[in-house]
DNA sequence: ACGAGGATGCTCT
DNA sequence: GAGCATCCTCGTC
């Protein structure tokens, strides 16, 4: 019996990030069901993390990160793309896990249509949101019962590699990007 | 396989 | 007005 998803997300952000790897993420949006297994995530520790959007306190954009764990924090990146996070830790503590990639296990045709190409469907945070149909409209949605859900089941296991976060200049010494690779 | 450069618009100072 | 938690295309090797 694995630790429940709810308990995992309510705890420390690094443990939550590692614990999200290998889990199923499903979207039911626009009448289409798509699902991936998460393979790449990054941890952002709110007030303790200069690289976090929430580092300088609560703003209109970051309000959902200060809310309860287990909800989506979706923001627009570089004016073009959507990126999604899973809010973690106790309410009031703005930590979150950025979902950067996965591999498709359902709805590949829909993902390809949304992406406008057949390859590189979910290997990047903006691509993952586009493939799953996630937009700012999903910001704040609970992952337990909304259009985007995390399965509370045993995750796929493998070798986890830790690196510095992508596109982040601040706190580059923190190896808070976690990638799930195939086990031997 | 890899790297450089441009597109694009919201957020906060 | 500066700075982005990015992606795509087109050039090299």
Tab-separated table of N, CA, C and O in Angstrom, chain A residues 53-172:
chain	number	residue	atom	x	y	z
A	53	UNK	N	7.483	31.891	-8.498
A	53	UNK	CA	6.621	33.046	-8.771
A	53	UNK	C	6.111	33.641	-7.464
A	53	UNK	O	5.754	34.810	-7.412
A	54	UNK	N	6.066	32.842	-6.429
A	54	UNK	CA	5.472	33.275	-5.153
A	54	UNK	C	6.517	33.821	-4.184
A	54	UNK	O	6.190	34.153	-3.051
A	55	UNK	N	7.752	33.936	-4.650
A	55	UNK	CA	8.850	34.344	-3.757
A	55	UNK	C	8.581	35.691	-3.091
A	55	UNK	O	8.874	35.884	-1.931
A	56	UNK	N	8.028	36.624	-3.835
A	56	UNK	CA	7.807	37.969	-3.307
A	56	UNK	C	6.402	38.170	-2.769
A	56	UNK	O	5.945	39.306	-2.666
A	57	UNK	N	5.743	37.082	-2.448
A	57	UNK	CA	4.434	37.196	-1.826
A	57	UNK	C	3.274	36.975	-2.774
A	57	UNK	O	3.457	36.755	-3.969
A	58	UNK	N	2.079	37.016	-2.210
A	58	UNK	CA	0.880	36.728	-2.985
A	58	UNK	C	0.546	37.863	-3.940
A	58	UNK	O	0.595	39.034	-3.579
A	59	UNK	N	0.234	37.503	-5.192
A	59	UNK	CA	-0.216	38.451	-6.203
A	59	UNK	C	-1.446	37.839	-6.867
A	59	UNK	O	-1.752	36.670	-6.638
A	60	UNK	N	-2.138	38.607	-7.690
A	60	UNK	CA	-3.315	38.047	-8.367
A	60	UNK	C	-2.991	36.761	-9.134
A	60	UNK	O	-3.762	35.804	-9.116
A	61	UNK	N	-1.846	36.745	-9.787
A	61	UNK	CA	-1.498	35.563	-10.581
A	61	UNK	C	-1.251	34.345	-9.712
A	61	UNK	O	-1.632	33.229	-10.065
A	62	UNK	N	-0.570	34.546	-8.588
A	62	UNK	CA	-0.100	33.406	-7.801
A	62	UNK	C	-1.039	32.994	-6.666
A	62	UNK	O	-0.665	32.155	-5.846
A	63	UNK	N	-2.237	33.533	-6.637
A	63	UNK	CA	-3.103	33.294	-5.477
A	63	UNK	C	-3.414	31.814	-5.252
A	63	UNK	O	-3.530	31.366	-4.112
A	64	UNK	N	-3.542	31.045	-6.339
A	64	UNK	CA	-3.909	29.637	-6.132
A	64	UNK	C	-2.770	28.845	-5.489
A	64	UNK	O	-3.002	27.837	-4.838
A	65	UNK	N	-1.525	29.333	-5.658
A	65	UNK	CA	-0.410	28.627	-5.027
A	65	UNK	C	-0.458	28.747	-3.506
A	65	UNK	O	0.119	27.943	-2.785
A	66	UNK	N	-1.138	29.794	-3.018
A	66	UNK	CA	-1.259	29.984	-1.572
A	66	UNK	C	-2.457	29.225	-1.011
A	66	UNK	O	-2.691	29.242	0.198
A	67	UNK	N	-3.215	28.593	-1.869
A	67	UNK	CA	-4.385	27.845	-1.438
A	67	UNK	C	-4.022	26.441	-1.004
A	67	UNK	O	-2.841	26.116	-0.831
A	68	UNK	N	-5.039	25.581	-0.824
A	68	UNK	CA	-4.804	24.214	-0.366
A	68	UNK	C	-4.085	23.367	-1.411
A	68	UNK	O	-4.148	23.677	-2.603
A	69	UNK	N	-3.413	22.317	-0.987
A	69	UNK	CA	-2.689	21.436	-1.912
A	69	UNK	C	-3.652	20.628	-2.779
A	69	UNK	O	-4.845	20.553	-2.504
A	70	UNK	N	-3.094	20.038	-3.851
A	70	UNK	CA	-3.906	19.177	-4.696
A	70	UNK	C	-4.722	19.920	-5.737
A	70	UNK	O	-5.631	19.351	-6.338
A	71	UNK	N	-4.406	21.209	-5.961
A	71	UNK	CA	-5.103	21.980	-6.975
A	71	UNK	C	-4.120	22.401	-8.069
A	71	UNK	O	-2.918	22.403	-7.871
A	72	UNK	N	-4.678	22.763	-9.229
A	72	UNK	CA	-3.842	23.190	-10.353
A	72	UNK	C	-3.502	24.668	-10.253
A	72	UNK	O	-4.380	25.497	-10.000
A	73	UNK	N	-2.250	25.001	-10.479
A	73	UNK	CA	-1.842	26.390	-10.676
A	73	UNK	C	-1.383	26.492	-12.128
A	73	UNK	O	-0.385	25.893	-12.516
A	74	UNK	N	-2.160	27.212	-12.944
A	74	UNK	CA	-1.851	27.359	-14.369
A	74	UNK	C	-1.508	28.820	-14.657
A	74	UNK	O	-2.234	29.724	-14.252
A	75	UNK	N	-0.394	29.020	-15.350
A	75	UNK	CA	0.002	30.388	-15.684
A	75	UNK	C	0.429	30.451	-17.145
A	75	UNK	O	0.705	29.429	-17.766
A	76	UNK	N	0.476	31.671	-17.688
A	76	UNK	CA	0.913	31.829	-19.065
A	76	UNK	C	2.408	32.134	-19.101
A	76	UNK	O	2.891	32.955	-18.333
A	77	UNK	N	3.095	31.426	-19.972
A	77	UNK	CA	4.544	31.549	-20.053
A	77	UNK	C	4.949	32.247	-21.341
A	77	UNK	O	4.472	31.897	-22.417
A	78	UNK	N	5.802	33.217	-21.245
A	78	UNK	CA	6.310	33.951	-22.395
A	78	UNK	C	5.186	34.466	-23.285
A	78	UNK	O	5.350	34.570	-24.492
A	79	UNK	N	4.054	34.765	-22.681
A	79	UNK	CA	2.949	35.355	-23.410
A	79	UNK	C	2.236	34.436	-24.370
A	79	UNK	O	1.257	34.825	-24.998
A	80	UNK	N	2.709	33.189	-24.484
A	80	UNK	CA	2.191	32.301	-25.512
A	80	UNK	C	1.648	30.993	-24.951
A	80	UNK	O	0.558	30.561	-25.294
A	81	UNK	N	2.438	30.353	-24.099
A	81	UNK	CA	2.134	29.002	-23.661
A	81	UNK	C	1.507	28.962	-22.277
A	81	UNK	O	1.710	29.850	-21.467
A	82	UNK	N	0.772	27.865	-22.027
A	82	UNK	CA	0.270	27.610	-20.679
A	82	UNK	C	1.171	26.586	-20.002
A	82	UNK	O	1.670	25.673	-20.666
A	83	UNK	N	1.371	26.737	-18.695
A	83	UNK	CA	2.131	25.761	-17.925
A	83	UNK	C	1.350	25.437	-16.668
A	83	UNK	O	0.734	26.316	-16.065
A	84	UNK	N	1.390	24.165	-16.263
A	84	UNK	CA	0.615	23.789	-15.076
A	84	UNK	C	1.491	23.227	-13.950
A	84	UNK	O	2.494	22.561	-14.183
A	85	UNK	N	1.045	23.564	-12.734
A	85	UNK	CA	1.696	23.081	-11.519
A	85	UNK	C	0.677	22.375	-10.653
A	85	UNK	O	-0.521	22.633	-10.750
A	86	UNK	N	1.188	21.521	-9.760
A	86	UNK	CA	0.371	20.954	-8.693
A	86	UNK	C	0.747	21.681	-7.399
A	86	UNK	O	1.912	21.674	-6.999
A	87	UNK	N	-0.234	22.327	-6.768
A	87	UNK	CA	0.019	23.015	-5.501
A	87	UNK	C	0.274	21.975	-4.413
A	87	UNK	O	-0.451	20.986	-4.304
A	88	UNK	N	1.324	22.209	-3.621
A	88	UNK	CA	1.669	21.268	-2.550
A	88	UNK	C	1.804	21.996	-1.218
A	88	UNK	O	1.767	23.227	-1.164
A	89	UNK	N	1.996	21.239	-0.161
A	89	UNK	CA	2.216	21.798	1.169
A	89	UNK	C	0.953	22.354	1.784
A	89	UNK	O	-0.095	22.402	1.143
A	90	UNK	N	1.039	22.777	3.035
A	90	UNK	CA	-0.142	23.295	3.730
A	90	UNK	C	-0.633	24.603	3.120
A	90	UNK	O	0.136	25.333	2.488
A	91	UNK	N	-1.924	24.883	3.291
A	91	UNK	CA	-2.494	26.131	2.788
A	91	UNK	C	-1.743	27.326	3.381
A	91	UNK	O	-1.370	27.309	4.548
A	92	UNK	N	-1.482	28.322	2.548
A	92	UNK	CA	-0.745	29.493	2.997
A	92	UNK	C	0.731	29.407	2.679
A	92	UNK	O	1.444	30.407	2.723
A	93	UNK	N	1.191	28.223	2.359
A	93	UNK	CA	2.597	28.020	2.005
A	93	UNK	C	2.650	27.729	0.512
A	93	UNK	O	2.242	26.664	0.055
A	94	UNK	N	3.184	28.672	-0.270
A	94	UNK	CA	3.010	28.642	-1.726
A	94	UNK	C	4.030	27.797	-2.470
A	94	UNK	O	4.748	28.284	-3.324
A	95	UNK	N	4.094	26.520	-2.180
A	95	UNK	CA	4.982	25.638	-2.925
A	95	UNK	C	4.184	24.899	-3.989
A	95	UNK	O	2.979	24.695	-3.855
A	96	UNK	N	4.881	24.515	-5.060
A	96	UNK	CA	4.192	23.851	-6.167
A	96	UNK	C	5.180	23.044	-7.003
A	96	UNK	O	6.382	23.270	-6.956
A	97	UNK	N	4.629	22.090	-7.753
A	97	UNK	CA	5.434	21.246	-8.632
A	97	UNK	C	5.024	21.504	-10.079
A	97	UNK	O	3.869	21.277	-10.447
A	98	UNK	N	5.970	21.992	-10.878
A	98	UNK	CA	5.715	22.236	-12.296
A	98	UNK	C	5.763	20.915	-13.056
A	98	UNK	O	6.722	20.153	-12.930
A	99	UNK	N	4.709	20.647	-13.832
A	99	UNK	CA	4.669	19.425	-14.628
A	99	UNK	C	5.272	19.731	-15.996
A	99	UNK	O	4.721	20.492	-16.777
A	100	UNK	N	6.427	19.153	-16.262
A	100	UNK	CA	7.169	19.480	-17.482
A	100	UNK	C	7.028	18.468	-18.607
A	100	UNK	O	7.301	18.795	-19.768
A	101	UNK	N	6.666	17.234	-18.287
A	101	UNK	CA	6.560	16.269	-19.371
A	101	UNK	C	6.059	14.913	-18.923
A	101	UNK	O	5.998	14.606	-17.737
A	102	UNK	N	5.700	14.096	-19.912
A	102	UNK	CA	5.214	12.756	-19.631
A	102	UNK	C	5.216	11.964	-20.921
A	102	UNK	O	5.634	12.484	-21.950
A	103	UNK	N	4.752	10.725	-20.848
A	103	UNK	CA	4.550	10.021	-22.111
A	103	UNK	C	3.099	9.588	-22.230
A	103	UNK	O	2.483	9.138	-21.277
A	104	UNK	N	2.531	9.801	-23.429
A	104	UNK	CA	1.098	9.581	-23.657
A	104	UNK	C	0.727	8.106	-23.525
A	104	UNK	O	1.453	7.228	-24.006
A	105	UNK	N	-0.403	7.859	-22.872
A	105	UNK	CA	-0.918	6.493	-22.790
A	105	UNK	C	-2.362	6.410	-23.273
A	105	UNK	O	-2.899	5.323	-23.422
A	106	UNK	N	-2.986	7.556	-23.528
A	106	UNK	CA	-4.346	7.567	-24.073
A	106	UNK	C	-4.615	8.896	-24.756
A	106	UNK	O	-4.131	9.928	-24.312
A	107	UNK	N	-5.389	8.835	-25.834
A	107	UNK	CA	-5.768	10.052	-26.548
A	107	UNK	C	-4.669	10.667	-27.384
A	107	UNK	O	-4.649	11.887	-27.608
A	108	UNK	N	-3.782	9.850	-27.876
A	108	UNK	CA	-2.659	10.382	-28.667
A	108	UNK	C	-3.117	11.146	-29.903
A	108	UNK	O	-2.510	12.161	-30.271
A	109	UNK	N	-4.183	10.651	-30.561
A	109	UNK	CA	-4.659	11.311	-31.780
A	109	UNK	C	-5.151	12.722	-31.463
A	109	UNK	O	-4.899	13.662	-32.221
A	110	UNK	N	-5.853	12.851	-30.337
A	110	UNK	CA	-6.348	14.173	-29.931
A	110	UNK	C	-5.190	15.102	-29.605
A	110	UNK	O	-5.181	16.288	-29.966
A	111	UNK	N	-4.187	14.551	-28.909
A	111	UNK	CA	-3.014	15.358	-28.576
A	111	UNK	C	-2.328	15.865	-29.841
A	111	UNK	O	-1.936	17.028	-29.929
A	112	UNK	N	-2.178	14.998	-30.818
A	112	UNK	CA	-1.513	15.369	-32.063
A	112	UNK	C	-2.312	16.465	-32.782
A	112	UNK	O	-1.735	17.399	-33.343
A	113	UNK	N	-3.628	16.350	-32.720
A	113	UNK	CA	-4.471	17.361	-33.358
A	113	UNK	C	-4.321	18.707	-32.661
A	113	UNK	O	-4.190	19.751	-33.303
A	114	UNK	N	-4.326	18.675	-31.328
A	114	UNK	CA	-4.171	19.928	-30.577
A	114	UNK	C	-2.786	20.536	-30.779
A	114	UNK	O	-2.628	21.754	-30.822
A	115	UNK	N	-1.784	19.684	-30.917
A	115	UNK	CA	-0.411	20.172	-31.067
A	115	UNK	C	-0.122	20.622	-32.504
A	115	UNK	O	0.815	21.365	-32.740
A	116	UNK	N	-0.893	20.081	-33.445
A	116	UNK	CA	-0.650	20.422	-34.834
A	116	UNK	C	0.530	19.680	-35.427
A	116	UNK	O	1.089	20.080	-36.440
A	117	UNK	N	0.939	18.593	-34.778
A	117	UNK	CA	2.037	17.759	-35.276
A	117	UNK	C	1.967	16.398	-34.582
A	117	UNK	O	1.291	16.232	-33.581
A	118	UNK	N	2.677	15.448	-35.123
A	118	UNK	CA	2.542	14.074	-34.637
A	118	UNK	C	3.608	13.675	-33.624
A	118	UNK	O	3.471	12.679	-32.929
A	119	UNK	N	4.682	14.482	-33.554
A	119	UNK	CA	5.757	14.136	-32.617
A	119	UNK	C	5.896	15.232	-31.558
A	119	UNK	O	5.269	16.275	-31.639
A	120	UNK	N	6.734	14.975	-30.579
A	120	UNK	CA	6.957	15.931	-29.488
A	120	UNK	C	5.628	16.418	-28.908
A	120	UNK	O	5.377	17.620	-28.824
A	121	UNK	N	4.794	15.474	-28.508
A	121	UNK	CA	3.461	15.811	-28.014
A	121	UNK	C	3.474	16.376	-26.599
A	121	UNK	O	2.763	17.330	-26.294
A	122	UNK	N	4.304	15.782	-25.722
A	122	UNK	CA	4.219	16.140	-24.296
A	122	UNK	C	5.588	16.270	-23.632
A	122	UNK	O	5.723	16.054	-22.437
A	123	UNK	N	6.622	16.641	-24.405
A	123	UNK	CA	7.965	16.741	-23.840
A	123	UNK	C	8.367	18.182	-23.562
A	123	UNK	O	9.381	18.672	-24.049
A	124	UNK	N	7.575	18.850	-22.766
A	124	UNK	CA	7.827	20.233	-22.375
A	124	UNK	C	6.577	20.756	-21.693
A	124	UNK	O	5.480	20.274	-21.990
A	125	UNK	N	6.705	21.714	-20.773
A	125	UNK	CA	5.544	22.174	-20.007
A	125	UNK	C	4.457	22.808	-20.861
A	125	UNK	O	3.262	22.562	-20.647
A	126	UNK	N	4.852	23.606	-21.853
A	126	UNK	CA	3.872	24.225	-22.726
A	126	UNK	C	3.206	23.198	-23.627
A	126	UNK	O	2.002	23.234	-23.871
A	127	UNK	N	4.001	22.257	-24.103
A	127	UNK	CA	3.479	21.200	-24.968
A	127	UNK	C	2.523	20.302	-24.203
A	127	UNK	O	1.471	19.887	-24.719
A	128	UNK	N	2.864	19.994	-22.962
A	128	UNK	CA	2.016	19.128	-22.144
A	128	UNK	C	0.631	19.747	-21.948
A	128	UNK	O	-0.385	19.077	-22.105
A	129	UNK	N	0.608	21.036	-21.643
A	129	UNK	CA	-0.679	21.720	-21.462
A	129	UNK	C	-1.470	21.761	-22.763
A	129	UNK	O	-2.672	21.512	-22.776
A	130	UNK	N	-0.801	22.051	-23.862
A	130	UNK	CA	-1.496	22.117	-25.145
A	130	UNK	C	-2.064	20.753	-25.520
A	130	UNK	O	-3.204	20.647	-25.958
A	131	UNK	N	-1.276	19.707	-25.321
A	131	UNK	CA	-1.715	18.361	-25.686
A	131	UNK	C	-2.910	17.916	-24.854
A	131	UNK	O	-3.823	17.264	-25.352
A	132	UNK	N	-2.895	18.288	-23.561
A	132	UNK	CA	-3.974	17.862	-22.669
A	132	UNK	C	-5.163	18.822	-22.691
A	132	UNK	O	-6.189	18.564	-22.063
A	133	UNK	N	-5.016	19.951	-23.394
A	133	UNK	CA	-6.108	20.914	-23.483
A	133	UNK	C	-6.235	21.790	-22.257
A	133	UNK	O	-7.276	22.412	-22.025
A	134	UNK	N	-5.181	21.863	-21.455
A	134	UNK	CA	-5.214	22.656	-20.224
A	134	UNK	C	-4.906	24.118	-20.523
A	134	UNK	O	-3.954	24.424	-21.241
A	135	UNK	N	-5.749	25.014	-19.987
A	135	UNK	CA	-5.559	26.456	-20.166
A	135	UNK	C	-5.762	27.159	-18.828
A	135	UNK	O	-6.009	26.514	-17.807
A	136	UNK	N	-5.697	28.476	-18.871
A	136	UNK	CA	-5.903	29.266	-17.665
A	136	UNK	C	-7.276	29.045	-17.060
A	136	UNK	O	-7.488	29.304	-15.874
A	137	UNK	N	-8.208	28.548	-17.854
A	137	UNK	CA	-9.555	28.264	-17.335
A	137	UNK	C	-9.515	27.183	-16.273
A	137	UNK	O	-10.428	27.077	-15.446
A	138	UNK	N	-8.461	26.383	-16.263
A	138	UNK	CA	-8.341	25.285	-15.300
A	138	UNK	C	-7.562	25.682	-14.048
A	138	UNK	O	-7.357	24.855	-13.160
A	139	UNK	N	-7.122	26.920	-13.974
A	139	UNK	CA	-6.389	27.373	-12.794
A	139	UNK	C	-7.276	27.259	-11.563
A	139	UNK	O	-8.419	27.688	-11.570
A	140	UNK	N	-6.738	26.640	-10.524
A	140	UNK	CA	-7.475	26.501	-9.273
A	140	UNK	C	-8.326	25.251	-9.164
A	140	UNK	O	-8.893	24.976	-8.113
A	141	UNK	N	-8.419	24.484	-10.247
A	141	UNK	CA	-9.262	23.283	-10.230
A	141	UNK	C	-8.649	22.193	-9.358
A	141	UNK	O	-7.433	21.990	-9.363
A	142	UNK	N	-9.499	21.498	-8.587
A	142	UNK	CA	-9.004	20.399	-7.750
A	142	UNK	C	-8.665	19.179	-8.588
A	142	UNK	O	-9.440	18.779	-9.447
A	143	UNK	N	-7.507	18.588	-8.322
A	143	UNK	CA	-7.062	17.436	-9.100
A	143	UNK	C	-7.759	16.141	-8.707
A	143	UNK	O	-7.572	15.111	-9.353
A	144	UNK	N	-8.550	16.197	-7.662
A	144	UNK	CA	-9.243	14.984	-7.222
A	144	UNK	C	-10.577	14.806	-7.929
A	144	UNK	O	-11.077	13.690	-8.051
A	145	UNK	N	-11.153	15.878	-8.436
A	145	UNK	CA	-12.491	15.749	-9.007
A	145	UNK	C	-12.762	16.680	-10.181
A	145	UNK	O	-13.866	16.715	-10.683
A	146	UNK	N	-11.783	17.397	-10.662
A	146	UNK	CA	-12.008	18.324	-11.768
A	146	UNK	C	-11.795	17.674	-13.117
A	146	UNK	O	-11.703	16.448	-13.230
A	147	UNK	N	-11.713	18.497	-14.190
A	147	UNK	CA	-11.463	17.989	-15.537
A	147	UNK	C	-10.042	17.438	-15.711
A	147	UNK	O	-9.775	16.709	-16.656
A	148	UNK	N	-9.161	17.801	-14.809
A	148	UNK	CA	-7.793	17.267	-14.823
A	148	UNK	C	-7.578	16.522	-13.513
A	148	UNK	O	-7.756	17.081	-12.435
A	149	UNK	N	-7.220	15.229	-13.615
A	149	UNK	CA	-7.127	14.404	-12.409
A	149	UNK	C	-5.834	13.612	-12.332
A	149	UNK	O	-5.303	13.179	-13.344
A	150	UNK	N	-5.387	13.438	-11.102
A	150	UNK	CA	-4.249	12.575	-10.831
A	150	UNK	C	-4.782	11.259	-10.277
A	150	UNK	O	-5.627	11.257	-9.380
A	151	UNK	N	-4.301	10.151	-10.818
A	151	UNK	CA	-4.725	8.859	-10.314
A	151	UNK	C	-4.008	8.534	-9.011
A	151	UNK	O	-2.790	8.633	-8.920
A	152	UNK	N	-4.788	8.143	-8.015
A	152	UNK	CA	-4.196	7.733	-6.748
A	152	UNK	C	-3.933	6.231	-6.810
A	152	UNK	O	-4.632	5.420	-6.258
A	153	UNK	N	-2.926	5.892	-7.576
A	153	UNK	CA	-2.572	4.476	-7.735
A	153	UNK	C	-1.061	4.345	-7.703
A	153	UNK	O	-0.338	5.340	-7.748
A	154	UNK	N	-0.581	3.140	-7.638
A	154	UNK	CA	0.860	2.917	-7.592
A	154	UNK	C	1.531	3.526	-8.814
A	154	UNK	O	1.139	3.236	-9.944
A	155	UNK	N	2.533	4.367	-8.618
A	155	UNK	CA	3.240	4.964	-9.760
A	155	UNK	C	4.169	3.961	-10.427
A	155	UNK	O	4.604	2.985	-9.820
A	156	UNK	N	4.437	4.223	-11.716
A	156	UNK	CA	5.483	3.480	-12.416
A	156	UNK	C	6.810	3.857	-11.764
A	156	UNK	O	7.047	5.018	-11.468
A	157	UNK	N	7.649	2.884	-11.552
A	157	UNK	CA	8.939	3.187	-10.918
A	157	UNK	C	10.069	3.129	-11.935
A	157	UNK	O	9.912	2.578	-13.028
A	158	UNK	N	11.211	3.714	-11.566
A	158	UNK	CA	12.353	3.741	-12.457
A	158	UNK	C	13.486	4.499	-11.793
A	158	UNK	O	13.440	4.778	-10.603
A	159	UNK	N	14.476	4.846	-12.585
A	159	UNK	CA	15.610	5.604	-12.060
A	159	UNK	C	15.306	7.099	-12.168
A	159	UNK	O	14.904	7.579	-13.220
A	160	UNK	N	15.463	7.830	-11.069
A	160	UNK	CA	15.173	9.263	-11.053
A	160	UNK	C	16.474	10.070	-11.071
A	160	UNK	O	17.364	9.848	-10.259
A	161	UNK	N	16.568	10.976	-12.020
A	161	UNK	CA	17.732	11.837	-12.142
A	161	UNK	C	17.367	13.250	-11.685
A	161	UNK	O	16.288	13.740	-12.002
A	162	UNK	N	18.243	13.888	-10.912
A	162	UNK	CA	18.004	15.255	-10.444
A	162	UNK	C	18.967	16.222	-11.132
A	162	UNK	O	20.173	15.976	-11.176
A	163	UNK	N	18.453	17.315	-11.683
A	163	UNK	CA	19.282	18.331	-12.334
A	163	UNK	C	18.806	19.713	-11.894
A	163	UNK	O	17.811	19.840	-11.178
A	164	UNK	N	19.500	20.742	-12.340
A	164	UNK	CA	19.024	22.091	-12.071
A	164	UNK	C	17.822	22.368	-12.966
A	164	UNK	O	17.625	21.713	-13.984
A	165	UNK	N	17.039	23.360	-12.582
A	165	UNK	CA	15.788	23.621	-13.274
A	165	UNK	C	16.009	24.333	-14.601
A	165	UNK	O	16.926	25.142	-14.734
A	166	UNK	N	15.139	24.030	-15.560
A	166	UNK	CA	15.293	24.540	-16.918
A	166	UNK	C	14.844	25.995	-17.014
A	166	UNK	O	13.783	26.356	-16.508
A	167	UNK	N	15.664	26.819	-17.645
A	167	UNK	CA	15.280	28.209	-17.876
A	167	UNK	C	15.281	29.054	-16.629
A	167	UNK	O	14.701	30.132	-16.602
A	168	UNK	N	15.916	28.556	-15.569
A	168	UNK	CA	15.928	29.262	-14.296
A	168	UNK	C	17.358	29.668	-13.954
A	168	UNK	O	18.235	28.824	-13.813
A	169	UNK	N	17.605	30.971	-13.845
A	169	UNK	CA	18.938	31.452	-13.504
A	169	UNK	C	19.160	31.490	-12.006
A	169	UNK	O	20.246	31.196	-11.518
A	170	UNK	N	18.110	31.796	-11.267
A	170	UNK	CA	18.221	31.920	-9.814
A	170	UNK	C	18.272	30.548	-9.144
A	170	UNK	O	17.619	29.610	-9.595
A	171	UNK	N	19.029	30.461	-8.066
A	171	UNK	CA	19.120	29.215	-7.280
A	171	UNK	C	19.449	28.020	-8.165
A	171	UNK	O	18.865	26.946	-8.015
A	172	UNK	N	20.386	28.232	-9.092
A	172	UNK	CA	20.736	27.175	-10.038
A	172	UNK	C	21.434	25.999	-9.360
A	172	UNK	O	21.572	24.920	-9.943
